[in-house]
XYZ file of C-alpha atoms in Angstrom:
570
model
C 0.000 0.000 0.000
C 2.843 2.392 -1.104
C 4.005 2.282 2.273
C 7.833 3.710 1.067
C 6.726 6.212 -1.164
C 3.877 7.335 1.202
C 7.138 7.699 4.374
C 8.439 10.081 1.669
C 5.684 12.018 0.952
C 5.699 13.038 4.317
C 9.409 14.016 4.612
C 8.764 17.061 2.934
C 8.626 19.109 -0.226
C 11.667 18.436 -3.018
C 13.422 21.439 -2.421
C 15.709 19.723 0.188
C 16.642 16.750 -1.804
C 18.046 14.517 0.736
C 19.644 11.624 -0.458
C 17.232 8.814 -1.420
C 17.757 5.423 -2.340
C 18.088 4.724 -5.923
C 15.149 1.996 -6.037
C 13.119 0.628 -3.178
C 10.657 -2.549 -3.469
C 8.061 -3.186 -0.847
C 6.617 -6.958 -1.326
C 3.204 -7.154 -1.743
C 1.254 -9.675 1.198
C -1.335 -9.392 -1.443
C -4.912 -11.403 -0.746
C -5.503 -12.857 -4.253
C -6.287 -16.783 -4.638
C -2.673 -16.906 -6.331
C -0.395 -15.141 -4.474
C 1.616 -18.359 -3.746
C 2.288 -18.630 -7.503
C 2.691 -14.762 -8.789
C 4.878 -12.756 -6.564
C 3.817 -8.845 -6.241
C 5.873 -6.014 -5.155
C 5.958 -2.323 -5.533
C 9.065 -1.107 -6.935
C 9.766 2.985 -6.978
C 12.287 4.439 -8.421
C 14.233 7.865 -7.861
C 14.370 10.391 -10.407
C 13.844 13.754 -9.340
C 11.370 16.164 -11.628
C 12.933 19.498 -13.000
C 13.243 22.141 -10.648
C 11.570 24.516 -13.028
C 8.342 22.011 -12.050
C 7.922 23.894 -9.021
C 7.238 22.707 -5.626
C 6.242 19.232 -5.409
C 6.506 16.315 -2.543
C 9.255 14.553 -1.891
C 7.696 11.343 -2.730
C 6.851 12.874 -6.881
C 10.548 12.525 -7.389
C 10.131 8.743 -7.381
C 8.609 6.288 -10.467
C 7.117 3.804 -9.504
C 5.699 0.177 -10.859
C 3.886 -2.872 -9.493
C 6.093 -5.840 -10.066
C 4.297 -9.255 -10.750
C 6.702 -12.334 -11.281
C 6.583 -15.884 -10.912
C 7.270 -17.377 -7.583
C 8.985 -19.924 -9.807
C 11.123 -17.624 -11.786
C 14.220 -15.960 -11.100
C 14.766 -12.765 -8.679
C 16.571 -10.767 -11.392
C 14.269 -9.111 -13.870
C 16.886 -9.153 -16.675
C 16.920 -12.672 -16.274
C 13.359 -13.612 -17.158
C 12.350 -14.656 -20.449
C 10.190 -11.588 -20.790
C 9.070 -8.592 -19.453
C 5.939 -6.931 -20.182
C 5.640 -3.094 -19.183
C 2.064 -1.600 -19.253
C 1.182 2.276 -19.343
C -2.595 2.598 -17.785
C -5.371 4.127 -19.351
C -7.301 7.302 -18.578
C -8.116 7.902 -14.936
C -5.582 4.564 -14.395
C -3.434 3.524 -11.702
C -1.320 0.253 -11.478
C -3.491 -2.214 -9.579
C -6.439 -1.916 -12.616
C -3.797 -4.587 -14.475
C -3.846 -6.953 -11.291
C -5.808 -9.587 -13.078
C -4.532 -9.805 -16.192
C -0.756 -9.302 -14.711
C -1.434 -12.350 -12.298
C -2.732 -14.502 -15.681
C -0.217 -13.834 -18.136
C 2.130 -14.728 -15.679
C 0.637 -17.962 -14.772
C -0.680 -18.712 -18.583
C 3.189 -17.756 -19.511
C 4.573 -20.303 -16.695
C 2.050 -23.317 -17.771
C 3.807 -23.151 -21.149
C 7.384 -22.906 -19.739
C 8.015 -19.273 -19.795
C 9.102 -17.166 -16.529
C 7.920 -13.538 -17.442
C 7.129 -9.978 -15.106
C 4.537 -7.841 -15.964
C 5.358 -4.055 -14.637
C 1.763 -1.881 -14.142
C 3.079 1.534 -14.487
C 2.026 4.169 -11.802
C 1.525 7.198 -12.571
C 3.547 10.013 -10.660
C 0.525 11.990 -9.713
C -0.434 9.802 -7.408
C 2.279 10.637 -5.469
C -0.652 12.866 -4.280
C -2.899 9.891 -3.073
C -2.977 9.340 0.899
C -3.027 5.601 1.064
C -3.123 5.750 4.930
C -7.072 5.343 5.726
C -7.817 2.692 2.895
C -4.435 0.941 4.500
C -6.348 1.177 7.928
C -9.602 0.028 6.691
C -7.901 -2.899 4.766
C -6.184 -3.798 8.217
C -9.904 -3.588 10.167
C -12.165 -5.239 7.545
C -14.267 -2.096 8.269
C -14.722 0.365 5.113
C -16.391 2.919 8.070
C -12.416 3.371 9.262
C -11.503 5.254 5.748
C -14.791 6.902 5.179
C -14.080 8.823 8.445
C -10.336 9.337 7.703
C -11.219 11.226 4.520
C -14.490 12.503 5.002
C -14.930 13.285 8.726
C -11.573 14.373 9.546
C -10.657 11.481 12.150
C -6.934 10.926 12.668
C -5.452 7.768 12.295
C -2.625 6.974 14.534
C -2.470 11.060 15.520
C -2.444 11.483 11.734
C -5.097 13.558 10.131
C -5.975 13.589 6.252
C -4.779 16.973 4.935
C -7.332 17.103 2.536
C -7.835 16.399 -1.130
C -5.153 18.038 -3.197
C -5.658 21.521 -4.431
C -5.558 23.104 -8.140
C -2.712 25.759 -6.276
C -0.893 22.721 -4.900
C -0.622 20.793 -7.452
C 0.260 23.076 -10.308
C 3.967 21.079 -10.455
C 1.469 18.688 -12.317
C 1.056 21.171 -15.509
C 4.345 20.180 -16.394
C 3.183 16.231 -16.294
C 2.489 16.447 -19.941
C 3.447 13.315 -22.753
C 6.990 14.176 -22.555
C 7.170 13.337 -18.855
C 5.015 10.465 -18.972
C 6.983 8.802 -21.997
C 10.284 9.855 -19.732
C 8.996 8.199 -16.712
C 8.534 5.193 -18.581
C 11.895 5.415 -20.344
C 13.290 5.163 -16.365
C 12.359 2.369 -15.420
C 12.263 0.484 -18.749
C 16.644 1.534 -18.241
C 16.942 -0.306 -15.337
C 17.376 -3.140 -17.959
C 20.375 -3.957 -19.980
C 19.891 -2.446 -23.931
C 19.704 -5.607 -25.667
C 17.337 -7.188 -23.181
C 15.275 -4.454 -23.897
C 15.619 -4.922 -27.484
C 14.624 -8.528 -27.867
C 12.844 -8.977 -24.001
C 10.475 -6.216 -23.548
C 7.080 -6.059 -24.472
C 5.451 -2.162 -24.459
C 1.800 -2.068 -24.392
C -1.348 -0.342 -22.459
C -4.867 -0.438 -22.249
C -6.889 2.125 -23.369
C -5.023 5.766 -23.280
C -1.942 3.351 -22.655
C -2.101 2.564 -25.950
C -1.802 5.806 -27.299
C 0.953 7.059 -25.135
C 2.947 3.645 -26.033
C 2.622 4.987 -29.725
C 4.372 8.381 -28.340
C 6.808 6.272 -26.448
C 7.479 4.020 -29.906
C 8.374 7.360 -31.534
C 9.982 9.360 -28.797
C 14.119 10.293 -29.079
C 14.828 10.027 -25.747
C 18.464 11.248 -26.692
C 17.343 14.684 -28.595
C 19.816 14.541 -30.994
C 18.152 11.214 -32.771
C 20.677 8.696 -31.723
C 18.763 5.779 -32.535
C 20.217 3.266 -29.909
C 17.778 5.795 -27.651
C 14.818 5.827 -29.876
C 11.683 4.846 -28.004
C 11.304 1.719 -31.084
C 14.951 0.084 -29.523
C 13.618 0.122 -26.269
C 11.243 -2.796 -27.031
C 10.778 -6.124 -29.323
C 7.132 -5.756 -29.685
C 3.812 -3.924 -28.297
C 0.819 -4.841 -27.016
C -3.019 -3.041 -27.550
C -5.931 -3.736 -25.024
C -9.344 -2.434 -26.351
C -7.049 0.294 -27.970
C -4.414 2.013 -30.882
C -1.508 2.827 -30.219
C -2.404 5.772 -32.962
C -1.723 9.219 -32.108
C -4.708 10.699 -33.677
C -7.978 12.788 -32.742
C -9.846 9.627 -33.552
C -7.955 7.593 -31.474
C -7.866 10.054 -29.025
C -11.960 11.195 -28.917
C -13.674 8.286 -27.526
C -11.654 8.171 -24.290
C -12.120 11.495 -23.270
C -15.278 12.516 -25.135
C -13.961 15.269 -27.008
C -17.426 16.862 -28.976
C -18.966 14.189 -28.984
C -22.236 14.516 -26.113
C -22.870 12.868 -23.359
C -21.354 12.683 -20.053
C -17.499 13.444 -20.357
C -18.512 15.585 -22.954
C -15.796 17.930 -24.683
C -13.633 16.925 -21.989
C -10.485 18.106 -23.894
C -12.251 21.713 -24.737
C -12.950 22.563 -21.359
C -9.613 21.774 -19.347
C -6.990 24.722 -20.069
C -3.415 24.660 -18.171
C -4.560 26.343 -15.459
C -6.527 23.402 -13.975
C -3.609 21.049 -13.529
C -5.736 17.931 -12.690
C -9.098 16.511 -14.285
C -11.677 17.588 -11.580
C -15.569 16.265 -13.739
C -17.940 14.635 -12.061
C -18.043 11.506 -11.756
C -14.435 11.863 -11.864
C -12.950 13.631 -9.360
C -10.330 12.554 -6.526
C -13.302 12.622 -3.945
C -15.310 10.385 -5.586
C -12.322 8.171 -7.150
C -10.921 7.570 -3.093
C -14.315 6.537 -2.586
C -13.928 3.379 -4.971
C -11.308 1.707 -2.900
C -13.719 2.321 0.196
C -16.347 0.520 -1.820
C -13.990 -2.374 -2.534
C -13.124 -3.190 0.703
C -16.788 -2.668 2.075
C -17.766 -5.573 -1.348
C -14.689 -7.893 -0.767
C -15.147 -7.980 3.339
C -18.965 -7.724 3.882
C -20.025 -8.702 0.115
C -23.597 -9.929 1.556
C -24.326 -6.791 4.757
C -26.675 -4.087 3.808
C -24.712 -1.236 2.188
C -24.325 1.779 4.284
C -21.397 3.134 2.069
C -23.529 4.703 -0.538
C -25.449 7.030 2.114
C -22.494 7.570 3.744
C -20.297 9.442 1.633
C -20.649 13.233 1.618
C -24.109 14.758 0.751
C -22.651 17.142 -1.452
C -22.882 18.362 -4.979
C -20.260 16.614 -6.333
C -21.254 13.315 -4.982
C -24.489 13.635 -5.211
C -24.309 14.535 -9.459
C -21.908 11.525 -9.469
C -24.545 9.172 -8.209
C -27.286 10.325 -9.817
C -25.293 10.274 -13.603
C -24.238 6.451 -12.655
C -27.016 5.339 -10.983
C -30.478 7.325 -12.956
C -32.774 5.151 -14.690
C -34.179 7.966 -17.129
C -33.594 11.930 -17.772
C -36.814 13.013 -15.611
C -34.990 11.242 -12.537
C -31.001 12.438 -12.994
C -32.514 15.805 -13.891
C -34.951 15.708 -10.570
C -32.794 13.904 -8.315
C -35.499 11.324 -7.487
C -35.632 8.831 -6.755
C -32.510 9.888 -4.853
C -30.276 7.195 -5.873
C -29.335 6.610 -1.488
C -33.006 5.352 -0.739
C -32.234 2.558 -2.803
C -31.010 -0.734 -0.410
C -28.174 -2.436 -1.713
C -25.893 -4.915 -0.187
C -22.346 -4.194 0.143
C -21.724 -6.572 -3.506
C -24.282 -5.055 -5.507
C -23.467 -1.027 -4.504
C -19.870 -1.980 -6.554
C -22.091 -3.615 -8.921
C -24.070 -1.164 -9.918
C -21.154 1.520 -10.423
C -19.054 -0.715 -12.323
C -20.971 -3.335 -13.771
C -21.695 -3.403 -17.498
C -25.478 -4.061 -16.999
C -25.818 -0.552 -15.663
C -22.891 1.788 -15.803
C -23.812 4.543 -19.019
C -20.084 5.404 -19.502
C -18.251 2.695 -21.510
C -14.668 3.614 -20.207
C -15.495 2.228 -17.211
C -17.690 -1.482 -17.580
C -16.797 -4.479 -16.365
C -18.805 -7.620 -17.105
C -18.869 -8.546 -13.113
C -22.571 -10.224 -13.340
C -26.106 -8.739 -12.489
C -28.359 -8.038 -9.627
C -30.374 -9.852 -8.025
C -33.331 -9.333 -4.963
C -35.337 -6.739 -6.562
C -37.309 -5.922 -10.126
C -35.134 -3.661 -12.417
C -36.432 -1.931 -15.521
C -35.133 -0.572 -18.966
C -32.451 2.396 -17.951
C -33.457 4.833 -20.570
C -30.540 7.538 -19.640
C -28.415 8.868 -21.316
C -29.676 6.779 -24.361
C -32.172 4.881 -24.649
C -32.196 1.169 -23.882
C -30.479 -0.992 -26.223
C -29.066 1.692 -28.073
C -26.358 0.957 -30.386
C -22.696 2.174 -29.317
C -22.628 5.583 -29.678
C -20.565 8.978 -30.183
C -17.331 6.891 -30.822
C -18.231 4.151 -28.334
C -18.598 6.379 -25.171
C -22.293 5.550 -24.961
C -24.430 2.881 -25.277
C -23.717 -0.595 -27.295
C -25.271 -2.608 -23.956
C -28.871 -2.764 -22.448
C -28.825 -1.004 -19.259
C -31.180 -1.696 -16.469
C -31.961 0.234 -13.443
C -33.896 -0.268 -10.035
C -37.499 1.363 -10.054
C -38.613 4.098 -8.561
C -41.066 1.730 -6.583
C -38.194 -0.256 -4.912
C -36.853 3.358 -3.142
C -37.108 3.666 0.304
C -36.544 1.609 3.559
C -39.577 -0.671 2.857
C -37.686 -1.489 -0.377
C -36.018 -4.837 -1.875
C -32.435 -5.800 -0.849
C -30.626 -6.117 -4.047
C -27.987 -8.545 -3.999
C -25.160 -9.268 -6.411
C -24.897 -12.296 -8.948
C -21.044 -13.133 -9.802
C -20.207 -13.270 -13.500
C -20.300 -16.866 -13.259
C -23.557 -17.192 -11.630
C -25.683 -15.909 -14.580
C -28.760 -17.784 -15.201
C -29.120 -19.157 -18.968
C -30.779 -17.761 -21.114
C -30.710 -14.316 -19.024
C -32.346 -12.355 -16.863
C -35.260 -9.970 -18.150
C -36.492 -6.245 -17.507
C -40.051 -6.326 -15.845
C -41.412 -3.979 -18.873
C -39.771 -6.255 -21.639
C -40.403 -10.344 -20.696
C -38.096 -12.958 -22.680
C -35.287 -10.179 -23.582
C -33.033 -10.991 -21.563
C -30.608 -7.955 -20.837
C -27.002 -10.147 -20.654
C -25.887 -13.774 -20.569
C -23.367 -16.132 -19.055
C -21.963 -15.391 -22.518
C -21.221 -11.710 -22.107
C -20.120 -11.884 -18.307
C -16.417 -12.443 -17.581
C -14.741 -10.766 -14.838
C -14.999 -11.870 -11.213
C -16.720 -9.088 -8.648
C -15.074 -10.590 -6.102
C -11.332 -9.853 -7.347
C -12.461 -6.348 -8.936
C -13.193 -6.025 -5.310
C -10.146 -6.761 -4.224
C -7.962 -5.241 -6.759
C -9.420 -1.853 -6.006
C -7.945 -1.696 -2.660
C -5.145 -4.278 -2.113
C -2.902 -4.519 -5.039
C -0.465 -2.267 -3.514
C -1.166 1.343 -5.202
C -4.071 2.789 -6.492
C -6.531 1.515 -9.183
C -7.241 5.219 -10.053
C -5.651 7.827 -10.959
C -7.149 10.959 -8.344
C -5.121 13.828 -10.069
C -5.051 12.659 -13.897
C -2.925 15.543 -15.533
C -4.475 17.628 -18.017
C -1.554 18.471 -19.929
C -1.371 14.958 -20.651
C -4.352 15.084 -23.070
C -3.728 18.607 -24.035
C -0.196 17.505 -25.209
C -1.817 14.381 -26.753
C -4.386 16.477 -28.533
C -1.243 18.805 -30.028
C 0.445 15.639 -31.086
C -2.698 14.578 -32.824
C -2.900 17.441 -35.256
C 0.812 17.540 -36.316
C 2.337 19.893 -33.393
C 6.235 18.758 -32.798
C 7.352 22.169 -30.952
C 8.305 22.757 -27.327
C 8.192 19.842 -25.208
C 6.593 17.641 -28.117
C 10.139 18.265 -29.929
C 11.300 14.988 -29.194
C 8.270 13.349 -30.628
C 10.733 12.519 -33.488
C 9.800 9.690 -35.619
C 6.603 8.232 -37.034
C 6.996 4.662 -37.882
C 8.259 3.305 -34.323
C 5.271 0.725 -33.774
C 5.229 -0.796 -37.215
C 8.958 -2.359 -37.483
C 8.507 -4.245 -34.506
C 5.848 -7.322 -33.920
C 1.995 -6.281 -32.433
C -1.388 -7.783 -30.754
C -4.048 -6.386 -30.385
C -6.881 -7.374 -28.104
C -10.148 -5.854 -28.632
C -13.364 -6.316 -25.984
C -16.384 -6.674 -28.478
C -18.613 -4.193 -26.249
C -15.111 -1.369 -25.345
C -13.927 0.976 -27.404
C -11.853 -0.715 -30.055
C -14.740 -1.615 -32.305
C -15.085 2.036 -33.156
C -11.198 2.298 -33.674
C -11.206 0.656 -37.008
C -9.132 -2.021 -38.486
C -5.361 -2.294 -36.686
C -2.317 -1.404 -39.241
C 0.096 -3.218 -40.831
C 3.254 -3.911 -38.980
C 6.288 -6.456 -38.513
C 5.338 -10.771 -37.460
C 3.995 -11.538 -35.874
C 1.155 -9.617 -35.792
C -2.037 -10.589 -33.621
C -5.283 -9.313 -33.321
C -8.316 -11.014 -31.310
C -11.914 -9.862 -30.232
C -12.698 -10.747 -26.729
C -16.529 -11.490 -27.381
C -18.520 -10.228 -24.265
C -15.786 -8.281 -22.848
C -16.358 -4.714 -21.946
C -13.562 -2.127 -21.760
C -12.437 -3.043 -18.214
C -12.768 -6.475 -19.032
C -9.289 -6.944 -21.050
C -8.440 -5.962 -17.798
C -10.412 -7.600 -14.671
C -11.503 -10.845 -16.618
C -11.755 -13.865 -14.612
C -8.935 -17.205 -15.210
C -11.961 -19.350 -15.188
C -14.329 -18.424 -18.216
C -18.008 -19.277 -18.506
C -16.965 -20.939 -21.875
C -14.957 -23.095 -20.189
C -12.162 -21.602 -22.576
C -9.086 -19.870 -21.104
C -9.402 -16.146 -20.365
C -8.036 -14.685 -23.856
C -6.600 -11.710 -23.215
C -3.481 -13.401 -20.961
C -3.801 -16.238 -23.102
C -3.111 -14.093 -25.766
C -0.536 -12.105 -24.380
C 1.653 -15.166 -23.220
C 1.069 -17.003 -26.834
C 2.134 -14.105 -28.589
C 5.022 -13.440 -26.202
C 6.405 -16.813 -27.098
C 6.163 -16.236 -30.760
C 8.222 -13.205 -30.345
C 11.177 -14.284 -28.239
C 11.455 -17.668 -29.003
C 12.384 -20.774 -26.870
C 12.301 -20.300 -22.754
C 16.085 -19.284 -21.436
C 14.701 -19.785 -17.763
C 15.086 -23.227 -16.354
């Protein structure tokens, strides 16, 4: 739980620049079913940010990665047959890859191959106070970080500062591509040139995949020596329900950018002089209220949710509720029912914000199963039911269902939580449209249980609470042609086509509306994940409902093999 980097934070601001330790790594005494087979650690790194950045934490002049390796495999990272290195998505920290980390290890082991996966961290959260969700984790009790970050109880004589300011973190409007493609270019030195070359496999999911296109065509020596192009610093990439094209189109359906709907012209509104993206439903309040919900799901999955009523009765909470959890435009735009009179166990509250049979914003569905306990009807906001996928993917492509009005109140039905395996066949039904069923076994596939878990114990943050906006201003300059100022170094334009690719696409995310992958060097994969949503490449269970292996870490591992030949690990 970023215990080293979180000692730092509170050492003081960088402009005293003690002497740190090169690299620290924390082991993870992580909870998942196969921590005796895939070892986890967190792994930061020191390199200091320009002092032109401006004040800053001590603790933002570290990297930082979660390390997943087999328990099997050697302790030296330049000694494993392969190392995959993952940039997250939008609003992304490391522990969103747990899953699919822990599988491609163990799919990579069963066929002889000892591999890490790094999850990247982002450097702004170097901002995130892990200390109540560490506290809550430690008690079982999700009530312990609720009142560490909402009711200003101290923990151990420590008291939550508060969320970050605009003012305090303007450091972060320096945080742009160049930095993030930097940061990555760090830790990806820690290993030897030609491992790198013929060993490491560059990839990300969703926005990941983007910046890994920057990364592919960054000169990370500025004077295009191409032993430091971003190209030589990998064999081959990897896509999950993304491009790695840096292009508006590529670009539009992960933040929105004029195309409706909630996260509308996301790009148009943010300027440099809001360093961090503060929209509802994204916002670091509401984002530090996820891991919260995780540990309430993963400890009490059954108990009657009192999370959802709570967390601050306040506008920014309560417009994040009501755009997640409305069943129609009369009720977001009325507040009513109010979307806290609903009774929910502990399960189903995590269902219901993440799961793909009810969350309206694509970016952020997981297939994790349905409810169960109570009636639910057509969800006819922000598009109607069953709408086809919509303004580049963002919206719609699934049919949504929401709780009734009539089941508000304390008099009202329990809902409980159905796990993805769990579905009944054919499918459950809306009560205004018998024999349509709304989802299958088919098109459920990641475990609610582990999502659970993931959001709170994988040793950072799932999130990312202060997502930089020059990031996707800089990314948005990039897209149109602009290679001035600190996009100078964006030097060549061919880096992800000479080396091998795969792409996995989730047949309900956002690749679909990505169009067809490019050429580029063997071997070259591409596979549709049918029934996966965007998180699902992601979060997707081992076990599938098919009875087939999950296929993004099957894919992964396969693919690895093809590009760097026979094991060298005994």
């Amino acid at each position: 739980m970023l215990v080293a980097v979180g000692l730092l934070a509170l050492i003081g601001a960088s402009g005293a620049r003690a002497a740190q330790p090169r690299l620290i790594e924390t082991p993870i005494a992580s909870l998942a079913p196969d921590a005796g087979q895939v070892l986890e650690s967190e792994v930061s790194l020191y390199d200091p940010l320009p002092r032109a950045d401006g004040p800053h934490p001590a603790a933002c002049d570290r990297v930082g990665y979660l390390r997943f390796r087999s328990a099997a495999g050697p302790s030296d990272s330049a000694r494993a047959d392969a190392v995959f290195v993952a940039q997250p998505g939008i609003f992304e920290g490391p522990a969103a890859f747990d899953q699919v980390a822990r599988h491609t290890v163990e799919a990579a082991a069963a066929a002889g191959y000892h591999v890490e996966f790094w999850a990247l961290d982002p450097r702004a959260n170097c901002l995130v106070d892990e200390t109540g969700v560490a506290a809550a984790e430690a008690a079982q009790r999700p009530s312990v970080a609720l009142d560490y970050y909402f009711r200003n109880v101290a923990i151990a004589g420590h008291t939550f500062p508060g969320f970050t300011s605009e003012g305090d973190a303007a450091w972060l409007a320096h945080r742009g591509l160049a930095q993030t493609v930097r940061d990555e270019y760090a830790i990806i030195s820690q290993l030897p040139p030609a491992f790198r070359r013929t060993r490491v496999l560059c990839g990300g999911h969703s926005l990941g995949g983007i910046v890994t296109g920057a990364f592919a065509d960054w000169d990370f020596s500025g004077r295009r020596i191409p032993a430091a192009a971003g190209y030589n610093q990998c064999a081959g990439y990897f896509a999950l329900d993304t491009r790695f094209s840096l292009s508006l189109a590529a670009l539009s359906p992960l933040t929105g950018g004029g195309s409706g709907g909630p996260l509308s012209g996301l790009l148009s509104s943010l300027s440099d002089d809001e360093p961090f993206v503060d929209v509802p439903p994204i916002t670091p309040e509401t984002l530090q209220a996820l891991p919260v919900l995780g540990i309430a799901s993963y400890f009490q999955p059954d108990a009657p949710s009192t999370m959802v009523d709570a967390l601050p009765d306040d506008p920014t909470f309560n417009a994040s509720l009501d755009l997640l959890l409305a069943g129609s435009w009369p009720e977001f735009l009325a507040d009513s029912p109010d979307p806290r009179s609903f009774n929910f166990t502990n399960e189903a509250a995590l269902g219901f914000v993440f799961g793909d049979v009810s969350d309206p914003i694509g970016i952020l569905r997981a297939s994790i199963g349905v409810p169960t306990g109570g009636p639910v009807v057509e969800k006819l906001f922000p598009v109607p039911y069953g709408a086809p996928s919509q303004f580049m993917g963002l919206l719609g492509g699934n049919d949504l269902i929401a709780p009734p009005a009539s089941a508000a109140g304390p008099d009202g039905p329990l809902y409980g939580w159905l796990d993805y395996d769990q579905v009944p066949t054919p499918g459950p039904s809306p009560s205004d449209d018998p024999g349509h069923p709304y989802t299958s076994a088919g098109s459920e596939v990641s475990d609610i249980t582990q999502l659970s878990r993931a959001l709170f114990d994988a040793g950072a943050p799932f999130t990312e609470e202060y997502f930089p906006t020059d990031l996707l201003l800089d990314l948005s300059a990039a897209a149109i042609g602009v290679r001035t100022g600190t996009l100078r170094d964006l030097a060549y334009s061919d880096g992800i086509a000479i080396r091998p690719a795969v792409y996995v696409d989730a047949s309900e995310g956002l690749a679909p509306s990505l169009g067809p992958v490019p050429p580029g060097a063997s071997p070259q994969v591409h596979v549709t994940a049918e029934g996966y949503n965007h998180l699902d490449v992601l979060t997707a269970a081992a076990d599938q409902n098919d009875g087939q292996p999950e296929l993004a870490s099957a894919t992964l591992a396969s693919w690895m093999a093809a590009v760097t030949g026979p094991a060298d690990t005994p």
